[in-house]
Amino acid sequence: MTQGQIVIACNVIQESIDFYSEIGFRLEQIYPSDDPAVAIISGHGLVIRLDRTFSILHQTIHIVCEQPEVLFNRQTNFVAPEGTTIKIIPEKTGYTIPDTLHKFEVKQLKENDSWVIGRAGMLYRDLIPDRLGGSIIASHIHIPNGGPVPDMVHYHTIGFQLIFCYQGWVKLVYEDQGQPFILKAGDCVTQPPEIRHRVLEASDNLQVIEIGIPSDHITTIDHDMELPNNTYNPDRLYQGQTFCHHQSETATWLNWKLKGMTYRDSGIWEATNQVADVKVVKAISSEENKTPLQHQFNIQFAFIMHGEIDLKHKDSNHKLKIGDAFVVPPYEDYYIEKFTENSEILIVSIQ
């Protein structure tokens, strides 16, 4: 589909969305979710691209199409007599997962950490600042004040996405998965590619960990679907993945790799057709360990939910506490040398 877009440079995306919504426009797409830089809105026969990355001296119009090279004899840039710039650009569809730029990285929670206002007014904190070359995004999301969430039915064009409820609770509804439900602290869900869903309500001090691959992906608003919908099909495949709702209160705990630690498996390895594995590791005693740990996945991310651990990787030592996170490259030894009895770690591994 070929579509013309008027490009408007703006400093704060959400302020512009709010303004245009009041005069009859509606949001169609927004990205990235954690710190929106582009929003596509439509109304009154117009399509507008609000773009924080643009600094425009003259008005710009984008003509978006599947094959820009076949229009206008391959010419993709024009300037009108009055100075308006017209650009022929490819339609942004699907996603590309960049090669992972592996590195060991620790992100510690500090009092002066900046929280960015993201999609639907939620606060976002980046847990992997360089995103390993764009292959993954890990966000700590916070809603301080509970109540209804100003969200819309939407979907993400993405390879994998996890929502893990860390503190508080959130009410969610998903396409073909029945009535809305409460995701409690310790519970998690996958959001398979392009499943329609909506955040309905949150408790005070809601905190969730959101993992997505790749880091750069599009969120699209579905104005036609109402949720919950009439179809109940929990086994439905979304690009090879099924919806998974893991509940901590019914989980089975097994011995983990280190003495004094147990783990619960989420079932996400099976639900995602071996795209991702999600485990929660919990200490049942306070121990010292010299046993090396290692993984064979493409990416492994860990987030400290409770307690404290002493982490060692090569010549670096780190004391990690609640809210801290780290990533370790494959086939590299690391050590959890000490951990307090109440320690609990979310471990997400991406194939």
Tab-separated table of C-alpha atoms in Angstrom:
chain	number	residue	atom	x	y	z
A	1	MET	CA	0.000	0.000	0.000
A	2	THR	CA	1.280	3.451	-0.935
A	3	GLN	CA	0.602	6.143	1.659
A	4	GLY	CA	1.464	9.834	1.880
A	5	GLN	CA	2.621	11.164	5.263
A	6	ILE	CA	3.142	14.749	6.360
A	7	VAL	CA	6.212	14.839	8.613
A	8	ILE	CA	6.094	17.136	11.634
A	9	ALA	CA	9.122	17.571	13.872
A	10	CYS	CA	8.286	17.637	17.576
A	11	ASN	CA	10.198	17.533	20.844
A	12	VAL	CA	7.787	15.547	23.038
A	13	ILE	CA	5.839	12.870	21.182
A	14	GLN	CA	3.173	12.279	23.845
A	15	GLU	CA	2.248	15.969	24.098
A	16	SER	CA	1.670	16.099	20.339
A	17	ILE	CA	-0.333	12.847	20.379
A	18	ASP	CA	-2.569	14.273	23.120
A	19	PHE	CA	-3.120	17.502	21.190
A	20	TYR	CA	-3.988	15.857	17.889
A	21	SER	CA	-6.228	13.314	19.649
A	22	GLU	CA	-8.338	16.170	21.002
A	23	ILE	CA	-9.002	17.440	17.472
A	24	GLY	CA	-10.008	14.123	15.960
A	25	PHE	CA	-6.804	12.275	15.088
A	26	ARG	CA	-6.050	8.757	16.296
A	27	LEU	CA	-2.823	6.892	16.954
A	28	GLU	CA	-1.917	4.198	14.411
A	29	GLN	CA	1.698	3.238	15.180
A	30	ILE	CA	4.360	4.203	17.703
A	31	TYR	CA	7.979	3.193	18.281
A	32	PRO	CA	10.032	2.480	20.219
A	33	SER	CA	7.719	1.753	23.156
A	34	ASP	CA	10.183	2.640	25.902
A	35	ASP	CA	11.040	6.122	24.576
A	36	PRO	CA	8.849	6.972	21.563
A	37	ALA	CA	10.585	8.835	18.750
A	38	VAL	CA	8.011	8.308	15.982
A	39	ALA	CA	4.217	8.204	16.043
A	40	ILE	CA	1.929	7.802	13.041
A	41	ILE	CA	-1.500	9.402	13.489
A	42	SER	CA	-4.444	9.751	11.121
A	43	GLY	CA	-7.583	11.837	10.877
A	44	HIS	CA	-9.635	14.071	8.604
A	45	GLY	CA	-8.136	12.356	5.556
A	46	LEU	CA	-4.542	13.060	6.636
A	47	VAL	CA	-1.710	10.825	7.830
A	48	ILE	CA	0.884	12.612	9.970
A	49	ARG	CA	4.274	11.343	11.093
A	50	LEU	CA	5.291	12.955	14.382
A	51	ASP	CA	9.066	12.575	14.492
A	52	ARG	CA	11.364	13.562	17.335
A	53	THR	CA	14.478	12.876	15.265
A	54	PHE	CA	13.659	15.466	12.595
A	55	SER	CA	14.815	19.058	12.465
A	56	ILE	CA	12.963	20.531	9.516
A	57	LEU	CA	13.525	23.906	7.880
A	58	HIS	CA	10.867	23.251	5.239
A	59	GLN	CA	7.773	21.057	5.314
A	60	THR	CA	8.421	17.410	4.456
A	61	ILE	CA	6.081	14.846	2.910
A	62	HIS	CA	6.848	11.126	2.917
A	63	ILE	CA	5.348	8.834	0.311
A	64	VAL	CA	5.558	5.386	1.905
A	65	CYS	CA	5.353	2.341	-0.350
A	66	GLU	CA	6.488	-1.267	-0.610
A	67	GLN	CA	8.903	-0.699	-3.512
A	68	PRO	CA	10.220	2.892	-3.635
A	69	GLU	CA	12.583	2.012	-6.466
A	70	VAL	CA	9.746	1.369	-8.945
A	71	LEU	CA	8.163	4.815	-8.530
A	72	PHE	CA	9.303	7.910	-10.410
A	73	ASN	CA	12.140	6.157	-12.278
A	74	ARG	CA	13.972	5.307	-9.024
A	75	GLN	CA	14.172	8.923	-7.909
A	76	THR	CA	13.465	9.079	-4.161
A	77	ASN	CA	13.978	12.761	-3.275
A	78	PHE	CA	12.187	15.798	-4.671
A	79	VAL	CA	12.032	19.473	-3.743
A	80	ALA	CA	8.947	21.465	-4.685
A	81	PRO	CA	9.286	25.082	-5.907
A	82	GLU	CA	8.213	26.489	-2.531
A	83	GLY	CA	10.805	24.339	-0.704
A	84	THR	CA	8.731	21.361	0.429
A	85	THR	CA	10.778	18.149	0.499
A	86	ILE	CA	9.163	14.953	-0.793
A	87	LYS	CA	10.843	11.651	0.084
A	88	ILE	CA	9.907	8.212	-1.252
A	89	ILE	CA	10.639	5.736	1.561
A	90	PRO	CA	10.058	1.998	2.076
A	91	GLU	CA	7.158	0.827	4.204
A	92	LYS	CA	8.348	-0.319	7.635
A	93	THR	CA	7.086	-3.890	7.938
A	94	GLY	CA	8.323	-6.908	9.836
A	95	TYR	CA	11.516	-6.744	11.823
A	96	THR	CA	15.195	-7.530	11.497
A	97	ILE	CA	17.214	-8.971	14.361
A	98	PRO	CA	20.748	-7.546	14.150
A	99	ASP	CA	23.773	-9.663	14.939
A	100	THR	CA	24.301	-9.693	18.687
A	101	LEU	CA	27.282	-7.651	19.857
A	102	HIS	CA	28.171	-9.803	22.836
A	103	LYS	CA	29.555	-8.235	25.979
A	104	PHE	CA	29.448	-8.636	29.734
A	105	GLU	CA	27.466	-5.757	31.184
A	106	VAL	CA	26.094	-4.836	34.593
A	107	LYS	CA	23.335	-2.261	35.108
A	108	GLN	CA	22.831	-1.202	38.723
A	109	LEU	CA	19.790	0.635	40.054
A	110	LYS	CA	20.712	4.057	41.410
A	111	GLU	CA	18.649	6.730	43.117
A	112	ASN	CA	19.364	9.219	40.340
A	113	ASP	CA	18.497	6.830	37.489
A	114	SER	CA	16.440	8.525	34.816
A	115	TRP	CA	13.009	7.100	34.025
A	116	VAL	CA	11.666	7.966	30.576
A	117	ILE	CA	7.959	8.464	29.870
A	118	GLY	CA	7.100	5.799	27.314
A	119	ARG	CA	3.998	4.413	25.647
A	120	ALA	CA	0.668	4.948	27.485
A	121	GLY	CA	2.405	7.201	30.028
A	122	MET	CA	4.380	4.380	31.648
A	123	LEU	CA	7.860	5.023	33.084
A	124	TYR	CA	10.730	3.086	31.494
A	125	ARG	CA	14.265	2.349	32.679
A	126	ASP	CA	16.728	0.651	30.315
A	127	LEU	CA	18.363	-2.490	31.751
A	128	ILE	CA	20.735	-3.128	28.813
A	129	PRO	CA	21.799	0.379	27.747
A	130	ASP	CA	23.583	-0.594	24.509
A	131	ARG	CA	21.019	-3.355	23.730
A	132	LEU	CA	23.803	-5.646	22.472
A	133	GLY	CA	23.763	-4.035	19.064
A	134	GLY	CA	19.976	-3.809	18.854
A	135	SER	CA	19.322	-7.519	19.314
A	136	ILE	CA	17.392	-7.155	22.598
A	137	ILE	CA	15.641	-4.613	24.772
A	138	ALA	CA	15.133	-5.118	28.504
A	139	SER	CA	13.006	-2.538	30.295
A	140	HIS	CA	12.092	-1.970	33.929
A	141	ILE	CA	8.595	-0.440	33.699
A	142	HIS	CA	6.999	1.450	36.587
A	143	ILE	CA	3.478	2.779	37.121
A	144	PRO	CA	3.625	4.639	40.480
A	145	ASN	CA	-0.072	5.477	40.769
A	146	GLY	CA	-2.578	2.713	40.152
A	147	GLY	CA	-5.935	2.761	38.423
A	148	PRO	CA	-7.152	2.448	34.827
A	149	VAL	CA	-4.339	2.549	32.239
A	150	PRO	CA	-4.945	4.724	29.125
A	151	ASP	CA	-4.036	1.894	26.771
A	152	MET	CA	-5.584	0.761	23.470
A	153	VAL	CA	-5.809	-2.621	21.771
A	154	HIS	CA	-2.464	-3.027	20.054
A	155	TYR	CA	0.147	-5.516	18.892
A	156	HIS	CA	3.899	-5.671	18.479
A	157	THR	CA	5.764	-6.757	15.356
A	158	ILE	CA	8.411	-8.668	17.252
A	159	GLY	CA	10.198	-12.008	17.562
A	160	PHE	CA	9.682	-12.553	21.299
A	161	GLN	CA	8.276	-10.572	24.189
A	162	LEU	CA	8.024	-11.314	27.908
A	163	ILE	CA	6.101	-9.431	30.581
A	164	PHE	CA	7.191	-10.409	34.111
A	165	CYS	CA	5.285	-8.829	37.009
A	166	TYR	CA	7.910	-7.879	39.561
A	167	GLN	CA	5.866	-5.891	42.090
A	168	GLY	CA	2.157	-5.102	42.399
A	169	TRP	CA	-0.389	-6.411	39.904
A	170	VAL	CA	-1.727	-5.564	36.465
A	171	LYS	CA	-4.998	-6.442	34.719
A	172	LEU	CA	-4.544	-7.635	31.123
A	173	VAL	CA	-6.624	-9.016	28.270
A	174	TYR	CA	-5.423	-10.960	25.224
A	175	GLU	CA	-6.844	-12.005	21.879
A	176	ASP	CA	-8.421	-15.501	21.957
A	177	GLN	CA	-7.366	-16.039	25.601
A	178	GLY	CA	-10.678	-15.428	27.365
A	179	GLN	CA	-11.653	-12.860	29.959
A	180	PRO	CA	-9.302	-10.253	31.478
A	181	PHE	CA	-7.098	-11.558	34.285
A	182	ILE	CA	-4.775	-10.288	36.993
A	183	LEU	CA	-1.052	-10.811	36.539
A	184	LYS	CA	0.341	-10.902	40.081
A	185	ALA	CA	3.856	-10.384	41.404
A	186	GLY	CA	5.963	-13.370	40.371
A	187	ASP	CA	3.739	-14.226	37.393
A	188	CYS	CA	4.636	-13.714	33.747
A	189	VAL	CA	3.169	-13.918	30.251
A	190	THR	CA	4.573	-14.114	26.769
A	191	GLN	CA	3.178	-11.828	24.108
A	192	PRO	CA	3.524	-13.890	20.919
A	193	PRO	CA	4.179	-11.962	17.685
A	194	GLU	CA	1.228	-9.712	16.782
A	195	ILE	CA	-1.205	-11.043	19.419
A	196	ARG	CA	-3.705	-8.273	20.156
A	197	HIS	CA	-3.765	-7.197	23.790
A	198	ARG	CA	-4.450	-4.348	26.151
A	199	VAL	CA	-3.385	-3.183	29.614
A	200	LEU	CA	-6.555	-2.368	31.546
A	201	GLU	CA	-5.648	-1.507	35.121
A	202	ALA	CA	-2.664	-1.440	37.460
A	203	SER	CA	-2.023	-1.407	41.182
A	204	ASP	CA	-0.066	1.329	42.896
A	205	ASN	CA	3.680	0.849	42.451
A	206	LEU	CA	3.329	-1.645	39.613
A	207	GLN	CA	6.723	-2.758	38.342
A	208	VAL	CA	7.259	-5.168	35.467
A	209	ILE	CA	10.254	-6.407	33.518
A	210	GLU	CA	9.691	-6.410	29.757
A	211	ILE	CA	12.049	-8.260	27.416
A	212	GLY	CA	11.778	-8.001	23.626
A	213	ILE	CA	13.704	-9.039	20.540
A	214	PRO	CA	14.757	-7.107	18.579
A	215	SER	CA	15.072	-3.787	20.402
A	216	ASP	CA	13.660	-1.781	17.481
A	217	HIS	CA	10.115	-2.888	16.716
A	218	ILE	CA	6.778	-1.330	15.825
A	219	THR	CA	3.681	-1.121	18.021
A	220	THR	CA	0.485	-0.909	15.946
A	221	ILE	CA	-2.934	0.128	17.253
A	222	ASP	CA	-5.844	-2.116	16.223
A	223	HIS	CA	-8.893	0.154	16.178
A	224	ASP	CA	-11.206	-2.580	14.885
A	225	MET	CA	-10.766	-5.292	17.523
A	226	GLU	CA	-12.527	-5.249	20.870
A	227	LEU	CA	-11.159	-7.302	23.751
A	228	PRO	CA	-12.133	-9.682	25.154
A	229	ASN	CA	-13.220	-11.144	21.821
A	230	ASN	CA	-15.721	-13.959	21.332
A	231	THR	CA	-13.203	-16.628	20.295
A	232	TYR	CA	-11.435	-18.737	22.924
A	233	ASN	CA	-8.483	-20.593	21.423
A	234	PRO	CA	-5.600	-20.939	23.923
A	235	ASP	CA	-3.682	-23.242	21.564
A	236	ARG	CA	-3.652	-20.747	18.707
A	237	LEU	CA	-0.279	-20.292	17.052
A	238	TYR	CA	1.039	-16.769	16.487
A	239	GLN	CA	3.920	-17.173	14.033
A	240	GLY	CA	4.777	-20.505	15.636
A	241	GLN	CA	4.321	-19.415	19.269
A	242	THR	CA	1.484	-19.890	21.751
A	243	PHE	CA	0.407	-17.582	24.558
A	244	CYS	CA	1.880	-18.625	27.920
A	245	HIS	CA	0.651	-17.500	31.347
A	246	HIS	CA	2.938	-18.758	34.118
A	247	GLN	CA	1.695	-18.429	37.711
A	248	SER	CA	4.137	-18.595	40.595
A	249	GLU	CA	1.683	-20.029	43.117
A	250	THR	CA	1.269	-23.255	41.114
A	251	ALA	CA	4.936	-23.621	40.123
A	252	THR	CA	7.126	-26.611	40.936
A	253	TRP	CA	10.542	-25.857	42.424
A	254	LEU	CA	13.549	-28.042	41.553
A	255	ASN	CA	17.224	-28.038	42.527
A	256	TRP	CA	19.295	-25.622	40.440
A	257	LYS	CA	22.952	-25.750	39.372
A	258	LEU	CA	24.253	-24.210	42.607
A	259	LYS	CA	23.963	-25.669	46.096
A	260	GLY	CA	21.389	-23.787	48.142
A	261	MET	CA	19.380	-22.629	45.115
A	262	THR	CA	16.175	-23.884	43.497
A	263	TYR	CA	14.385	-22.833	40.333
A	264	ARG	CA	10.948	-22.836	38.746
A	265	ASP	CA	10.476	-23.261	35.030
A	266	SER	CA	7.911	-21.109	33.226
A	267	GLY	CA	7.036	-23.387	30.303
A	268	ILE	CA	8.043	-20.601	27.922
A	269	TRP	CA	10.675	-22.734	26.153
A	270	GLU	CA	7.889	-24.951	24.828
A	271	ALA	CA	5.404	-22.111	24.212
A	272	THR	CA	7.863	-20.134	22.087
A	273	ASN	CA	8.996	-23.171	20.099
A	274	GLN	CA	12.458	-22.918	21.689
A	275	VAL	CA	12.969	-19.219	21.029
A	276	ALA	CA	13.373	-18.284	24.703
A	277	ASP	CA	13.708	-19.874	28.130
A	278	VAL	CA	12.593	-18.158	31.337
A	279	LYS	CA	13.408	-19.333	34.856
A	280	VAL	CA	13.227	-17.876	38.352
A	281	VAL	CA	16.091	-18.953	40.627
A	282	LYS	CA	15.599	-18.703	44.396
A	283	ALA	CA	18.020	-19.191	47.289
A	284	ILE	CA	16.845	-21.471	50.110
A	285	SER	CA	20.003	-20.958	52.167
A	286	SER	CA	22.943	-18.580	52.302
A	287	GLU	CA	25.942	-20.154	50.601
A	288	GLU	CA	29.377	-19.478	49.170
A	289	ASN	CA	30.118	-21.019	45.771
A	290	LYS	CA	33.138	-21.495	43.548
A	291	THR	CA	31.216	-23.399	40.875
A	292	PRO	CA	31.464	-21.715	37.455
A	293	LEU	CA	28.274	-21.033	35.525
A	294	GLN	CA	28.035	-20.859	31.741
A	295	HIS	CA	25.340	-20.806	29.070
A	296	GLN	CA	25.119	-21.756	25.399
A	297	PHE	CA	22.327	-19.391	24.356
A	298	ASN	CA	22.790	-16.356	22.132
A	299	ILE	CA	21.789	-13.999	24.965
A	300	GLN	CA	21.316	-14.493	28.688
A	301	PHE	CA	19.880	-11.722	30.863
A	302	ALA	CA	19.463	-11.763	34.644
A	303	PHE	CA	17.580	-9.394	36.965
A	304	ILE	CA	17.895	-9.389	40.766
A	305	MET	CA	14.365	-9.372	42.211
A	306	HIS	CA	15.213	-9.981	45.885
A	307	GLY	CA	18.290	-10.221	48.070
A	308	GLU	CA	21.926	-9.679	47.197
A	309	ILE	CA	24.565	-11.629	45.262
A	310	ASP	CA	28.304	-11.406	44.673
A	311	LEU	CA	28.921	-11.762	40.937
A	312	LYS	CA	32.332	-12.446	39.416
A	313	HIS	CA	33.238	-12.420	35.715
A	314	LYS	CA	36.897	-12.713	34.731
A	315	ASP	CA	38.696	-10.043	36.789
A	316	SER	CA	35.606	-8.000	37.687
A	317	ASN	CA	33.607	-8.355	40.909
A	318	HIS	CA	30.175	-6.882	41.497
A	319	LYS	CA	27.892	-6.722	44.522
A	320	LEU	CA	24.369	-6.759	43.112
A	321	LYS	CA	21.121	-5.987	44.884
A	322	ILE	CA	17.428	-5.563	44.133
A	323	GLY	CA	16.870	-3.843	40.780
A	324	ASP	CA	20.293	-4.651	39.328
A	325	ALA	CA	20.728	-6.613	36.098
A	326	PHE	CA	23.478	-8.216	34.031
A	327	VAL	CA	24.121	-9.981	30.726
A	328	VAL	CA	26.828	-12.573	30.078
A	329	PRO	CA	28.107	-13.706	26.651
A	330	PRO	CA	27.796	-17.390	25.743
A	331	TYR	CA	30.541	-19.853	26.724
A	332	GLU	CA	32.071	-17.479	29.278
A	333	ASP	CA	32.432	-18.537	32.908
A	334	TYR	CA	30.868	-16.425	35.615
A	335	TYR	CA	30.355	-17.045	39.307
A	336	ILE	CA	27.631	-16.275	41.806
A	337	GLU	CA	30.070	-16.536	44.695
A	338	LYS	CA	27.733	-15.479	47.492
A	339	PHE	CA	23.997	-14.946	47.857
A	340	THR	CA	21.703	-14.076	50.718
A	341	GLU	CA	19.021	-16.529	51.753
A	342	ASN	CA	16.187	-14.513	50.247
A	343	SER	CA	17.861	-13.957	46.865
A	344	GLU	CA	15.675	-14.367	43.789
A	345	ILE	CA	16.860	-13.933	40.187
A	346	LEU	CA	14.904	-13.767	36.933
A	347	ILE	CA	16.938	-15.422	34.155
A	348	VAL	CA	15.882	-14.994	30.516
A	349	SER	CA	17.784	-16.889	27.825
A	350	ILE	CA	17.308	-16.182	24.114
A	351	GLN	CA	18.239	-18.761	21.493
